Amino acid sequence: MTVALGKHLLSMADLDRVDIERYLDLASSFAEVQKRDIPKVPALRGKTVVMAFFEDSTRTRTSFDLAARRLSADVVNFSVSSSATKKGESLRDTVETISAMGVDGIVVRHASSGVPNRIAEWTDASVINAGDGWHQHPTQSLLDCFTIWQRLGTGDNGLEGLKIAVCGDIKHSRVARSNVEAFSRLGAEVVVIGPRTLFPPSFDGWPVKVEPDIDAVLPDLDVVYLLRIQQERLNEGLFPSTREYRAQYGLTTERARRLRPGALIMHPGPMNRGVEIDPEVADDKQAVVLDQVAAGVPIRMAVLFGLIGPGQAVDRNEFDRIEHEENR
Ligand code: CP
């Protein structure tokens, strides 16, 4: 089966269940490539990808960079701190300037929601959202789905039958918005947990159950997905103290003991050890935080391949064909 994966990846709303499963399948192939002595394929030879990060990042930026290089693309790192943005150049002028040099993909991280969508209007290149404001972080969701699917997935049935809790600052989290969509689209039951002050005004339209009490659901979960608590939320008075937050919602060692054996503990990073997750829990064998990081490279290879690779309509056979040609 071949699936057209479109021109841009701006939101999980761009992907139906078949698209998501195709990306997971492609990422499995690229995960195999990663195990080779030379973990590189020529799939994007001649293509150029620009990393346009207007907001700090460790995991997303590094893994996109590695993914593009492992597909043999040319990679340009656009640095805001040393660019004409500092001289007051508008975002649109910056994008049009980069595009005029002939680029195939622009990976965008920005603190404002909707910026990748605007950029997609100003360029012929494929735009990939690497996290925008509170809005979306679609490749984080794909790598999270991949991590769960590899460990607990039910073959062709995605995440069917799994119960996943997303816990913490749902209101301000692009990861929560993307993951609720992704997990439920793959068939999981999704529960959101957290203080009311860190919930959006309404969950209308969200495919979730709302649970204010983490202790009520812990033993039933297949996955507990913790979100980072940001210092600025404390400054805004949205919860009394980090100590109080830990006591009410943190995955403490005592709470982690009540998880089922085999249940996964996940976090997108960076973690606040001792706030949303106890240090011992973060290092426990049930915590798959570094597996999530590792999944970032094959997932982002799959996304780059799917959007700017040959034909933009790809499947595992296309990947195999490129491999074969390279080896002749
Ligand atoms: N999870 C995530 O987006 O991390 P970075 O901010 O380090 O990219």
XYZ file of C-alpha atoms and ligand atoms in Angstrom:
336
model
C 0.000 0.000 0.000
C 1.246 3.460 -0.882
C 0.092 6.536 0.977
C 0.553 10.165 -0.053
C 1.876 11.984 2.983
C 1.256 15.517 1.719
C 3.568 18.494 1.382
C 3.807 19.799 4.956
C 3.531 18.397 8.464
C 2.056 21.188 10.574
C -0.266 19.357 12.946
C -1.448 15.871 13.856
C -4.670 16.943 12.152
C -2.753 16.514 8.856
C -2.461 12.764 9.508
C -5.164 10.145 9.590
C -4.637 6.762 11.175
C -3.270 5.204 7.965
C -0.732 8.037 7.588
C 0.448 7.607 11.186
C 0.815 3.854 10.746
C 2.741 4.393 7.511
C 5.180 6.664 9.348
C 5.605 4.095 12.125
C 6.264 1.411 9.531
C 8.799 3.585 7.693
C 10.483 4.456 10.979
C 10.911 0.736 11.686
C 12.928 0.485 8.446
C 15.021 3.504 9.374
C 15.596 2.120 12.877
C 17.224 -0.879 11.150
C 19.432 1.491 9.134
C 20.564 3.049 12.413
C 22.010 -0.271 13.569
C 24.443 -0.489 10.634
C 28.143 0.393 10.830
C 27.417 3.269 8.441
C 23.883 4.376 9.376
C 23.213 6.294 6.204
C 21.088 5.950 3.024
C 21.112 8.116 -0.119
C 17.365 8.810 -0.106
C 17.643 12.622 0.085
C 20.884 13.099 -1.810
C 20.702 16.486 -3.567
C 18.003 17.806 -1.221
C 18.561 20.656 1.228
C 16.921 20.956 4.632
C 17.061 24.135 6.751
C 16.753 23.923 10.527
C 15.005 27.177 11.522
C 14.817 27.099 15.309
C 13.565 30.386 16.748
C 13.226 28.768 20.190
C 15.687 26.612 22.147
C 15.766 22.866 21.615
C 18.093 19.978 22.363
C 16.244 16.793 21.362
C 14.215 17.964 18.376
C 16.933 20.009 16.732
C 19.662 17.401 17.128
C 17.512 14.519 15.951
C 16.196 16.379 12.895
C 19.778 17.305 12.033
C 20.949 13.693 12.398
C 17.918 12.392 10.512
C 18.518 14.676 7.535
C 22.245 13.823 7.413
C 21.519 10.084 7.656
C 19.316 10.484 4.589
C 22.266 12.228 2.836
C 20.537 15.629 2.648
C 22.514 18.862 2.867
C 21.688 20.544 6.179
C 21.755 24.267 6.933
C 21.389 25.435 10.498
C 19.744 28.840 10.631
C 20.780 30.524 13.849
C 18.528 33.336 15.052
C 21.244 34.790 17.275
C 23.612 35.359 14.325
C 21.036 36.161 11.620
C 19.550 39.338 10.153
C 16.525 38.681 12.416
C 18.625 40.478 15.043
C 18.687 43.528 12.749
C 14.902 43.571 12.580
C 14.281 41.537 9.429
C 10.695 40.287 9.384
C 9.900 36.599 9.598
C 8.395 36.675 6.112
C 11.480 38.313 4.592
C 13.697 35.794 6.363
C 11.659 32.860 5.039
C 11.518 34.242 1.500
C 15.287 34.870 1.598
C 16.030 31.306 2.689
C 13.577 29.912 0.131
C 15.137 31.927 -2.711
C 18.339 29.918 -2.238
C 16.481 26.771 -3.267
C 15.672 24.594 -0.279
C 13.448 21.533 -0.127
C 12.474 21.438 3.535
C 12.261 23.913 6.412
C 12.025 22.539 9.944
C 10.502 25.235 12.170
C 10.456 25.631 15.976
C 8.859 28.859 17.221
C 7.458 30.138 20.515
C 4.308 31.442 18.794
C 1.461 29.149 17.786
C 0.714 29.089 14.065
C 4.093 30.332 12.780
C 4.827 27.125 10.787
C 1.413 27.483 9.093
C 2.240 31.065 8.083
C 5.673 30.029 6.828
C 4.054 27.342 4.667
C 2.204 30.180 2.867
C 5.477 31.966 2.036
C 7.611 29.142 0.652
C 7.539 26.345 -1.919
C 9.551 24.165 0.447
C 7.953 21.530 2.668
C 7.459 22.910 6.170
C 7.724 20.654 9.197
C 6.481 21.893 12.546
C 9.095 21.133 15.215
C 6.926 22.670 17.966
C 4.976 25.944 17.920
C 3.827 27.650 21.100
C 1.061 25.746 22.879
C -0.255 24.468 19.552
C 1.349 21.322 18.137
C 4.475 19.148 18.134
C 3.582 16.452 15.602
C 6.955 14.686 15.328
C 7.089 14.389 19.136
C 3.747 12.595 18.918
C 4.926 10.295 16.163
C 8.016 9.309 18.139
C 5.880 8.783 21.255
C 3.462 6.583 19.287
C 6.447 4.681 17.870
C 7.868 4.097 21.366
C 4.547 2.793 22.709
C 3.751 0.806 19.562
C 7.102 -0.972 19.632
C 6.671 -2.036 23.268
C 2.926 -2.428 23.768
C 1.372 -2.126 20.304
C -0.985 -4.739 18.989
C 0.388 -5.292 15.471
C -2.053 -3.987 12.882
C -4.296 -2.626 15.618
C -2.126 0.316 16.611
C -2.591 1.257 20.246
C -6.059 -0.312 20.463
C -7.082 -1.253 23.994
C -4.333 0.720 25.756
C -5.120 3.217 28.502
C -2.831 6.255 28.438
C -2.845 9.098 30.973
C -1.370 12.480 30.041
C -0.611 14.275 33.291
C 0.271 17.882 34.093
C 0.028 21.245 32.387
C -2.405 20.312 29.621
C -3.392 23.930 28.924
C 0.036 25.204 27.889
C 1.322 22.003 26.277
C 1.726 21.466 22.548
C 2.821 17.917 23.351
C -0.481 17.237 25.137
C -2.540 18.619 22.243
C -0.652 16.554 19.654
C -0.512 13.389 21.717
C -4.165 13.309 22.712
C -4.976 13.415 18.994
C -2.368 10.844 18.010
C -3.016 8.319 20.786
C -6.777 8.391 20.351
C -6.502 8.153 16.556
C -4.522 4.934 17.025
C -7.279 3.542 19.231
C -6.024 4.222 22.768
C -8.253 5.449 25.580
C -6.797 8.769 26.771
C -7.208 10.259 30.242
C -5.997 13.748 31.173
C -4.925 14.429 34.745
C -3.884 17.654 36.438
C -4.916 20.686 38.427
C -7.948 22.539 37.052
C -5.820 25.684 36.767
C -3.606 23.874 34.238
C -6.543 22.578 32.180
C -7.874 24.481 29.139
C -11.203 26.276 29.705
C -13.042 23.389 28.032
C -12.308 19.878 26.822
C -15.147 20.025 24.276
C -13.980 18.183 21.182
C -11.062 16.519 22.945
C -11.257 12.700 22.774
C -10.395 12.329 26.474
C -11.727 11.500 29.902
C -10.865 14.035 32.592
C -9.530 12.798 35.905
C -8.418 15.259 38.606
C -6.968 12.501 40.823
C -3.875 10.626 39.603
C -4.208 8.034 42.381
C -7.636 6.983 41.102
C -6.273 5.695 37.771
C -2.634 4.658 38.301
C -3.160 0.878 38.639
C -5.233 0.761 35.414
C -2.746 2.524 33.152
C -0.602 1.109 30.373
C 1.232 4.412 29.974
C 1.632 7.431 32.227
C 2.854 10.393 30.187
C 4.161 13.245 32.341
C 4.416 16.827 31.139
C 7.026 19.362 32.180
C 5.952 21.886 34.777
C 7.228 25.288 33.726
C 8.544 27.765 36.277
C 6.523 30.579 34.678
C 3.266 28.766 35.637
C 4.397 28.906 39.244
C 5.149 32.630 38.853
C 1.622 33.082 37.449
C 0.202 31.485 40.619
C -1.402 28.547 38.776
C -0.292 26.169 41.532
C 1.012 26.950 45.027
C 4.526 25.455 44.880
C 6.522 22.732 43.136
C 6.427 20.802 46.408
C 2.636 20.933 46.432
C 2.514 19.917 42.760
C 4.735 16.895 43.445
C 2.546 15.860 46.372
C -0.683 16.075 44.318
C 0.370 15.049 40.814
C 4.035 14.037 40.726
C 5.011 10.477 39.843
C 6.716 9.776 43.143
C 8.471 6.481 43.898
C 5.490 5.495 46.033
C 3.030 6.150 43.195
C 5.252 4.428 40.610
C 5.079 1.240 42.705
C 1.328 1.161 42.061
C 1.758 1.023 38.292
C 1.266 -2.328 36.593
C 4.480 -4.227 35.776
C 5.165 -3.405 32.125
C 3.385 -0.046 32.228
C 5.478 2.666 30.575
C 6.562 5.948 32.149
C 7.083 8.645 29.511
C 8.170 12.277 29.397
C 9.016 14.461 26.362
C 11.897 16.159 28.193
C 13.426 18.219 29.522
C 12.399 16.719 32.883
C 12.124 18.539 36.190
C 13.374 15.768 38.444
C 11.744 16.072 41.842
C 8.700 17.952 40.521
C 6.620 15.986 37.983
C 8.830 12.913 38.317
C 11.026 11.652 41.150
C 14.687 11.145 40.165
C 14.561 7.398 40.966
C 11.441 7.008 38.821
C 13.073 8.800 35.901
C 15.898 6.249 36.046
C 13.624 3.229 36.609
C 13.487 0.496 33.961
C 9.806 1.290 33.323
C 10.789 4.825 32.256
C 11.381 4.931 28.492
C 12.433 8.568 28.219
C 15.684 7.759 26.417
C 13.871 5.301 24.125
C 11.652 8.240 23.160
C 14.753 10.298 22.375
C 16.225 7.425 20.342
C 12.969 7.052 18.387
C 13.277 10.699 17.350
C 15.880 9.969 14.689
C 14.088 7.200 12.705
C 10.748 8.999 13.031
C 12.216 12.248 11.702
C 13.969 10.315 8.931
C 10.548 8.882 8.030
C 8.941 12.332 8.019
C 11.676 13.941 5.893
C 11.601 10.959 3.518
C 7.819 11.059 3.339
C 7.611 14.787 2.609
C 10.627 15.556 0.452
C 11.704 12.102 -0.647
C 11.074 10.626 -4.083
C 7.556 11.185 -5.268
C 6.139 12.212 -1.860
C 4.089 8.997 -2.027
C 6.112 6.406 -0.331
C 6.016 3.086 1.333
C 8.487 0.540 2.526
C 8.880 -0.771 -1.080
C 10.125 2.640 -2.200
C 12.641 2.639 0.606
C 13.760 -0.882 -0.425
C 14.094 0.233 -4.056
C 16.418 3.097 -3.098
C 18.454 0.749 -0.955
C 18.738 -1.725 -3.824
C 19.873 0.918 -6.322
C 22.497 2.152 -3.903
C 23.894 -1.333 -3.393
C 24.170 -2.204 -7.121
N 10.765 17.253 23.571
C 11.303 18.358 23.029
O 10.710 18.988 22.159
O 12.534 18.683 23.518
P 13.446 19.886 22.979
O 12.800 21.158 23.426
O 14.796 19.651 23.622
O 13.507 19.794 21.498
